Short mmCIF file of C-alpha atoms and ligand atoms in Angstrom, two decimals:
data_model
loop_
_atom_site.label_atom_id
_atom_site.label_comp_id
_atom_site.label_asym_id
_atom_site.label_seq_id
_atom_site.Cartn_x
_atom_site.Cartn_y
_atom_site.Cartn_z
CA VAL A 21 16.58 218.60 -47.13
CA ILE A 22 20.61 219.42 -47.57
CA THR A 23 22.15 217.35 -50.36
CA THR A 24 25.86 216.73 -50.20
CA ILE A 25 28.08 215.76 -53.32
CA ALA A 26 30.39 213.03 -51.65
CA GLY A 27 33.59 211.27 -52.40
CA GLY A 28 35.25 208.81 -49.64
CA VAL A 29 36.85 209.50 -46.38
CA GLY A 30 36.31 213.63 -46.52
CA ALA A 31 32.93 213.46 -47.32
CA ALA A 32 32.20 210.86 -44.66
CA ARG A 33 33.83 212.81 -42.06
CA LEU A 34 31.97 215.84 -43.48
CA LEU A 35 28.45 214.11 -42.82
CA ALA A 36 29.67 212.81 -39.56
CA GLY A 37 29.43 216.31 -38.83
CA LEU A 38 26.44 217.50 -40.27
CA VAL A 39 24.17 214.51 -38.83
CA GLN A 40 25.34 216.18 -34.98
CA VAL A 41 23.63 219.40 -36.56
CA VAL A 42 20.92 218.49 -38.57
CA ALA A 43 18.44 215.66 -38.30
CA PRO A 44 19.60 212.89 -40.26
CA SER A 45 16.60 212.19 -42.41
CA ASP A 46 16.85 215.83 -43.84
CA LEU A 47 20.31 214.84 -45.38
CA THR A 48 20.89 213.37 -48.73
CA ALA A 49 24.39 212.05 -49.88
CA ILE A 50 25.03 211.42 -53.34
CA VAL A 51 28.05 209.53 -53.71
CA ASN A 52 30.82 208.81 -56.27
CA VAL A 53 30.49 205.41 -57.86
CA GLY A 54 33.63 205.97 -60.28
CA ASP A 55 35.69 204.16 -57.86
CA ASP A 56 33.67 200.81 -58.15
CA LEU A 57 34.86 197.94 -59.37
CA VAL A 58 34.48 193.94 -59.88
CA LEU A 59 36.64 191.82 -58.15
CA HIS A 60 36.40 188.19 -57.28
CA GLY A 61 32.97 188.69 -58.96
CA LEU A 62 31.95 190.75 -56.59
CA SER A 63 30.53 194.34 -57.03
CA ILE A 64 32.43 196.81 -54.77
CA SER A 65 31.40 200.37 -54.11
CA PRO A 66 34.31 201.91 -51.62
CA ASP A 67 32.72 205.52 -51.43
CA LEU A 68 29.11 204.30 -50.50
CA ASP A 69 30.80 201.67 -48.04
CA THR A 70 33.31 204.44 -46.41
CA VAL A 71 30.10 206.46 -46.28
CA THR A 72 28.19 204.09 -44.88
CA TYR A 73 30.25 202.68 -42.27
CA THR A 74 31.22 206.05 -41.50
CA LEU A 75 28.10 207.00 -40.42
CA ALA A 76 27.11 203.68 -38.41
CA GLY A 77 30.14 204.36 -36.62
CA ALA A 78 31.89 201.28 -37.83
CA ILE A 79 34.48 202.69 -40.09
CA ASN A 80 38.17 201.44 -39.34
CA PRO A 81 39.61 204.22 -37.76
CA GLU A 82 43.19 203.67 -38.25
CA THR A 83 42.72 203.20 -42.65
CA GLY A 84 39.37 205.32 -43.33
CA TRP A 85 37.88 202.52 -44.87
CA GLY A 86 36.47 199.11 -44.56
CA LEU A 87 35.29 197.96 -41.23
CA VAL A 88 36.28 198.11 -37.58
CA ASP A 89 37.41 194.92 -35.83
CA GLU A 90 38.01 193.13 -39.09
CA SER A 91 39.49 190.08 -40.15
CA TRP A 92 41.57 188.85 -43.02
CA GLN A 93 41.13 184.91 -43.17
CA ALA A 94 39.72 185.29 -46.87
CA ARG A 95 42.78 187.25 -48.18
CA ALA A 96 44.99 185.21 -46.71
CA MET A 97 43.51 182.43 -48.23
CA LEU A 98 44.00 184.19 -51.75
CA ASP A 99 47.55 184.57 -51.06
CA MET A 100 48.03 180.98 -50.18
CA TYR A 101 46.28 180.29 -53.57
CA GLY A 102 48.23 183.11 -55.46
CA GLY A 103 45.15 184.69 -56.37
CA VAL A 104 44.48 188.52 -56.10
CA SER A 105 44.69 190.13 -53.04
CA TRP A 106 46.20 193.59 -53.65
CA PHE A 107 42.58 194.78 -53.05
CA GLY A 108 42.21 194.47 -49.41
CA LEU A 109 38.68 192.95 -48.51
CA GLY A 110 38.30 192.06 -44.94
CA ASP A 111 35.84 189.18 -43.73
CA ARG A 112 33.10 191.48 -42.78
CA ASP A 113 33.56 193.49 -45.19
CA LEU A 114 33.22 190.68 -47.89
CA GLY A 115 29.42 190.08 -46.34
CA THR A 116 28.91 193.69 -47.63
CA HIS A 117 29.60 192.96 -51.33
CA LEU A 118 28.34 189.16 -51.25
CA PHE A 119 24.99 191.22 -50.39
CA ARG A 120 25.24 193.70 -53.08
CA THR A 121 26.08 191.18 -55.85
CA GLN A 122 23.68 188.88 -55.01
CA ARG A 123 20.74 191.86 -55.07
CA LEU A 124 21.97 193.45 -58.14
CA ALA A 125 21.80 189.78 -59.58
CA GLU A 126 18.16 189.17 -58.26
CA GLY A 127 17.53 192.85 -60.39
CA ALA A 128 17.71 195.18 -57.35
CA ASP A 129 19.11 198.23 -58.28
CA LEU A 130 22.26 199.83 -56.58
CA VAL A 131 19.71 202.59 -55.31
CA THR A 132 17.74 199.91 -53.45
CA VAL A 133 20.87 197.55 -52.46
CA THR A 134 22.14 200.67 -51.28
CA ARG A 135 19.13 201.59 -49.18
CA GLU A 136 18.70 198.30 -47.99
CA ILE A 137 22.41 198.38 -46.62
CA ALA A 138 21.96 201.66 -44.87
CA ALA A 139 18.96 200.74 -43.22
CA ALA A 140 20.49 197.42 -41.64
CA TRP A 141 22.97 199.79 -40.18
CA GLY A 142 20.19 202.16 -38.98
CA LEU A 143 21.32 205.22 -40.83
CA GLU A 144 18.25 207.52 -41.48
CA LEU A 145 19.88 209.70 -43.74
CA SER A 146 19.53 209.03 -47.88
CA ILE A 147 22.57 207.73 -49.52
CA LEU A 148 22.45 207.57 -53.15
CA PRO A 149 24.78 206.32 -55.47
CA ALA A 150 25.13 209.11 -57.99
CA SER A 151 24.45 206.41 -60.56
CA CYS A 152 23.36 202.67 -60.93
CA ASP A 153 25.04 202.90 -64.34
CA PRO A 154 28.56 201.82 -64.55
CA LEU A 155 30.91 204.24 -64.10
CA ARG A 156 34.69 203.72 -64.28
CA THR A 157 37.16 206.60 -63.46
CA MET A 158 40.19 205.98 -65.82
CA VAL A 159 43.70 206.94 -64.88
CA THR A 160 46.36 207.36 -67.55
CA LEU A 161 50.09 206.98 -66.76
CA ALA A 162 52.64 209.56 -67.68
CA GLU A 163 55.55 208.12 -66.89
CA ASP A 164 56.59 204.50 -67.05
CA ASP A 165 55.75 202.86 -63.63
CA PRO A 166 58.55 200.32 -63.15
CA THR A 167 57.87 196.54 -61.66
CA ASP A 168 57.75 196.10 -58.02
CA THR A 169 57.26 192.82 -56.23
CA ASP A 170 53.54 192.31 -56.80
CA THR A 171 52.76 194.84 -59.86
CA PRO A 172 53.94 194.25 -63.60
CA PRO A 173 55.53 197.16 -65.29
CA LEU A 174 53.68 199.52 -67.22
CA PRO A 175 54.64 202.20 -69.96
CA ALA A 176 53.47 205.32 -70.14
CA GLY A 177 50.44 206.27 -71.59
CA THR A 178 48.88 203.15 -70.39
CA GLU A 179 44.85 203.47 -68.96
CA ILE A 180 44.35 201.76 -66.02
CA SER A 181 41.35 201.88 -63.29
CA PHE A 182 41.47 203.82 -60.54
CA GLN A 183 41.68 201.23 -57.93
CA GLU A 184 44.85 199.63 -60.14
CA TYR A 185 46.11 203.58 -59.79
CA PHE A 186 45.04 204.11 -56.03
CA VAL A 187 45.45 201.01 -54.44
CA GLN A 188 47.37 198.50 -56.58
CA ARG A 189 50.33 201.31 -57.41
CA HIS A 190 49.59 203.21 -54.43
CA HIS A 191 48.95 206.21 -56.42
CA GLY A 192 52.40 206.60 -56.80
CA VAL A 193 52.83 207.37 -60.58
CA PRO A 194 52.32 210.64 -62.05
CA VAL A 195 49.21 210.86 -64.12
CA SER A 196 48.52 212.43 -67.42
CA ALA A 197 44.73 212.18 -68.07
CA VAL A 198 41.95 210.89 -65.97
CA ARG A 199 38.74 209.99 -67.84
CA ILE A 200 35.37 209.27 -66.31
CA GLY A 201 34.60 206.00 -68.59
CA GLY A 202 30.65 205.69 -69.31
CA ALA A 203 29.77 209.01 -68.01
CA ASP A 204 28.55 209.97 -71.49
CA VAL A 205 25.89 207.38 -71.16
CA ALA A 206 25.30 206.81 -67.38
CA LEU A 207 22.25 208.56 -66.14
CA PRO A 208 21.49 210.01 -62.89
CA SER A 209 19.78 207.75 -59.87
CA PRO A 210 16.29 208.37 -59.30
CA GLY A 211 16.05 210.87 -57.11
CA VAL A 212 19.67 212.61 -57.63
CA LEU A 213 18.41 215.41 -59.93
CA GLU A 214 15.21 216.03 -57.77
CA SER A 215 17.57 215.88 -54.36
CA ILE A 216 19.52 219.04 -56.01
CA GLY A 217 16.81 220.84 -57.29
CA ASP A 218 14.54 220.77 -54.34
CA SER A 219 17.00 220.97 -51.74
CA GLU A 220 17.43 224.18 -49.07
CA PHE A 221 21.33 223.91 -50.26
CA VAL A 222 23.61 221.71 -51.86
CA ILE A 223 27.34 220.85 -50.15
CA VAL A 224 30.23 219.78 -52.26
CA ALA A 225 32.18 217.92 -49.90
CA PRO A 226 35.88 218.10 -49.49
CA SER A 227 36.49 215.02 -51.57
CA ASN A 228 39.11 214.66 -54.47
CA PRO A 229 38.02 217.29 -57.23
CA ILE A 230 38.99 215.16 -60.23
CA VAL A 231 38.41 211.60 -59.26
CA SER A 232 35.57 212.22 -56.35
CA ILE A 233 33.72 214.74 -57.44
CA ASP A 234 34.29 215.32 -61.17
CA PRO A 235 33.02 211.54 -61.69
CA VAL A 236 29.43 212.83 -59.92
CA LEU A 237 29.16 215.86 -61.94
CA ALA A 238 29.95 214.09 -65.37
CA ILE A 239 26.76 212.02 -65.23
CA THR A 240 24.47 213.60 -67.94
CA GLY A 241 22.31 216.18 -66.67
CA ILE A 242 24.37 216.86 -63.05
CA ARG A 243 26.38 219.17 -63.62
CA GLU A 244 23.72 221.13 -64.71
CA ALA A 245 21.17 220.85 -61.91
CA VAL A 246 24.13 221.99 -59.51
CA THR A 247 25.33 224.72 -62.16
CA ALA A 248 21.35 225.49 -61.83
CA ARG A 249 21.59 226.05 -58.33
CA ARG A 250 25.03 227.89 -58.35
CA SER A 251 24.24 230.83 -55.71
CA ASP A 252 22.95 228.04 -53.11
CA VAL A 253 26.22 225.57 -53.52
CA ILE A 254 28.92 225.56 -51.13
CA ALA A 255 32.24 223.57 -51.50
CA VAL A 256 34.78 222.78 -48.96
CA SER A 257 38.25 222.77 -50.11
CA PRO A 258 39.76 219.39 -49.81
CA ILE A 259 43.08 221.26 -50.21
CA VAL A 260 44.51 222.77 -46.99
CA ALA A 261 47.97 225.03 -47.02
CA GLY A 262 48.80 223.53 -50.76
CA ALA A 263 48.00 219.79 -49.49
CA ALA A 264 45.56 217.10 -49.36
CA LEU A 265 44.79 215.46 -46.37
CA LYS A 266 44.54 212.59 -47.63
CA GLY A 267 45.59 210.83 -50.80
CA PRO A 268 47.13 212.18 -54.12
CA ALA A 269 44.51 215.39 -54.62
CA ASP A 270 47.31 217.68 -54.60
CA ARG A 271 49.58 215.86 -57.05
CA MET A 272 46.62 214.94 -59.29
CA LEU A 273 45.76 218.62 -59.64
CA THR A 274 49.17 219.66 -60.54
CA GLU A 275 49.90 216.82 -62.58
CA LEU A 276 46.88 217.88 -64.79
CA GLY A 277 47.73 221.35 -65.10
CA HIS A 278 45.69 222.95 -62.18
CA ASP A 279 47.15 224.59 -59.02
CA ALA A 280 47.48 222.61 -55.98
CA SER A 281 45.71 225.17 -53.91
CA VAL A 282 42.67 226.58 -52.28
CA VAL A 283 42.28 228.87 -55.74
CA GLY A 284 43.19 226.17 -58.12
CA VAL A 285 40.15 224.00 -56.57
CA ALA A 286 37.80 227.46 -56.55
CA ALA A 287 38.69 227.57 -59.79
CA LEU A 288 37.43 224.26 -61.15
CA TYR A 289 34.14 225.36 -58.96
CA SER A 290 33.60 228.82 -60.05
CA GLY A 291 31.21 227.99 -62.83
CA PHE A 292 28.85 226.00 -60.37
CA CYS A 293 29.54 227.03 -56.73
CA GLY A 294 28.84 230.46 -55.28
CA THR A 295 30.41 229.85 -51.77
CA PHE A 296 33.60 228.48 -50.71
CA VAL A 297 35.20 227.24 -47.49
CA ILE A 298 39.08 227.30 -47.06
CA ASP A 299 40.98 226.58 -43.79
CA VAL A 300 42.44 229.19 -41.54
CA ALA A 301 45.83 228.31 -42.74
CA ASP A 302 44.82 229.66 -46.34
CA GLU A 303 43.19 233.01 -45.19
CA SER A 304 45.34 235.08 -47.15
CA ARG A 305 43.94 233.56 -50.30
CA ALA A 306 40.56 234.81 -49.58
CA ALA A 307 40.33 237.90 -51.82
CA GLU A 308 41.81 235.82 -55.06
CA ILE A 309 38.77 233.77 -54.21
CA GLU A 310 36.34 236.52 -53.93
CA SER A 311 37.63 237.43 -57.50
CA LEU A 312 36.58 234.43 -59.05
CA GLY A 313 32.96 235.27 -58.13
CA MET A 314 32.67 233.52 -55.14
CA ARG A 315 31.80 234.31 -51.87
CA CYS A 316 34.66 232.72 -49.54
CA ILE A 317 33.93 231.64 -46.12
CA VAL A 318 37.56 231.18 -43.46
CA THR A 319 37.19 228.65 -40.58
CA PRO A 320 38.92 225.34 -39.14
CA THR A 321 38.12 222.41 -41.87
CA VAL A 322 40.24 220.10 -40.69
CA MET A 323 37.89 217.02 -38.83
CA ARG A 324 40.43 215.53 -36.55
CA THR A 325 37.43 214.73 -33.83
CA PRO A 326 33.76 214.40 -34.64
CA ALA A 327 33.19 217.56 -32.77
CA LEU A 328 35.40 219.66 -35.25
CA ALA A 329 33.37 217.72 -38.12
CA ALA A 330 29.75 219.20 -36.22
CA ASP A 331 31.90 222.75 -36.26
CA LEU A 332 32.01 222.57 -39.67
CA GLY A 333 28.58 221.35 -40.21
CA ARG A 334 27.60 224.60 -38.26
CA THR A 335 29.28 226.69 -40.06
CA ILE A 336 27.99 225.72 -43.43
CA LEU A 337 24.93 225.86 -41.94
CA ASP A 338 24.69 229.26 -40.66
CA ALA A 339 26.73 230.34 -43.92
CA MET A 340 23.77 229.36 -46.21
CA ARG A 341 21.11 230.00 -43.65
CA GLY A 342 22.17 233.37 -42.81
CA ARG A 343 22.46 235.16 -45.97
CA SER A 344 20.53 238.17 -46.58
N1 FO1 B 14 42.45 201.35 -49.90
C1 FO1 B 14 43.21 201.25 -49.67
O1 FO1 B 14 44.37 201.80 -49.80
N2 FO1 B 14 43.98 199.70 -49.96
C2 FO1 B 14 43.18 198.81 -50.19
O2 FO1 B 14 43.43 197.50 -50.03
C3 FO1 B 14 41.83 198.97 -49.69
C4 FO1 B 14 40.71 197.98 -49.92
C5 FO1 B 14 39.29 198.85 -50.01
C6 FO1 B 14 38.54 197.83 -49.72
C7 FO1 B 14 36.96 198.26 -49.65
C8 FO1 B 14 36.63 199.38 -49.73
O3 FO1 B 14 35.54 199.64 -49.49
C9 FO1 B 14 38.13 200.43 -49.57
C10 FO1 B 14 39.16 200.18 -49.70
N3 FO1 B 14 40.12 200.85 -49.74
C11 FO1 B 14 41.49 200.52 -49.75
C12 FO1 B 14 39.79 202.13 -50.29
C13 FO1 B 14 39.43 202.93 -51.49
O4 FO1 B 14 40.24 202.28 -52.36
C14 FO1 B 14 39.46 204.19 -51.49
O5 FO1 B 14 38.89 204.54 -50.32
C15 FO1 B 14 38.53 205.05 -52.62
O6 FO1 B 14 38.03 204.19 -53.51
C16 FO1 B 14 39.07 206.76 -52.79
O7 FO1 B 14 38.17 207.19 -52.09
#
């Protein structure tokens, strides 16, 4: 088995490449749940759903989240009532959250419910929430955030949830700190530590290091389990030529005092990761990465098409299987 530590869109694309080159039943994805939220009384797990929908070929290709062929009647009703509609839940997607919420209320754990959802989509890879316990990534605002049409103003120093930062405030306000709420008491889901320990190798997907990968590693025992496999851990940089392909990873790195470059990410990962994959655009930085004690692989990493994602998957396999 090959285990991938995953956030949302970048991880989902890589997994969609890997299933083209490895038997899906040999793949396990350990997925971030720090972005999860309860809204309208519903348990919503965006990264789990992004991975599931992408591998099912049902993701909305324009947004990278939510379902294709979506309609928005429920959201229109919320707008009519003056309800909470900043977090866009399409009608089809709502069915997933209704099912998850009901099954959790019946006493099923998040591993079971995630498996049921993946099975209904016909997926053979194993998608594991990093924890079944509540984990909440929280963001502290570095500056006053002025009001706009639908969000109230907030003073610098206010801590808000990840989705309030990412979606409600369009990740447009600088941050001064990120805290993974609940990480000190959350336990890894059943099977997570075993999967990391027993895998042929572990892939860290090109996801946001601070709000996608770190919330997984912050759960009791996971960072240690990954570190114990350091020489069998390969990470793909989410930063290419100093910029994030999607989302605020580059700005967040800078705001939190890191270098928004492949070298900055490699420095964050060097303690638990032995091989680091960078894009050809960053080739000139390879020696700096090797000076951190990591093997550096230079290859096209931008997964614009499923074929390019498969190529990246193949490069990762060759890099980890072709070692002496
Ligand atoms: N992202 C947005 O930018 N706006 C939304 O309204 C939104 C709704 C949403 C609903 C379900 C879901 O699974 C994901 C959704 N996302 C939305 C994406 C989500 O906020 C991000 O993909 C992640 O949490 C970051 O990895």
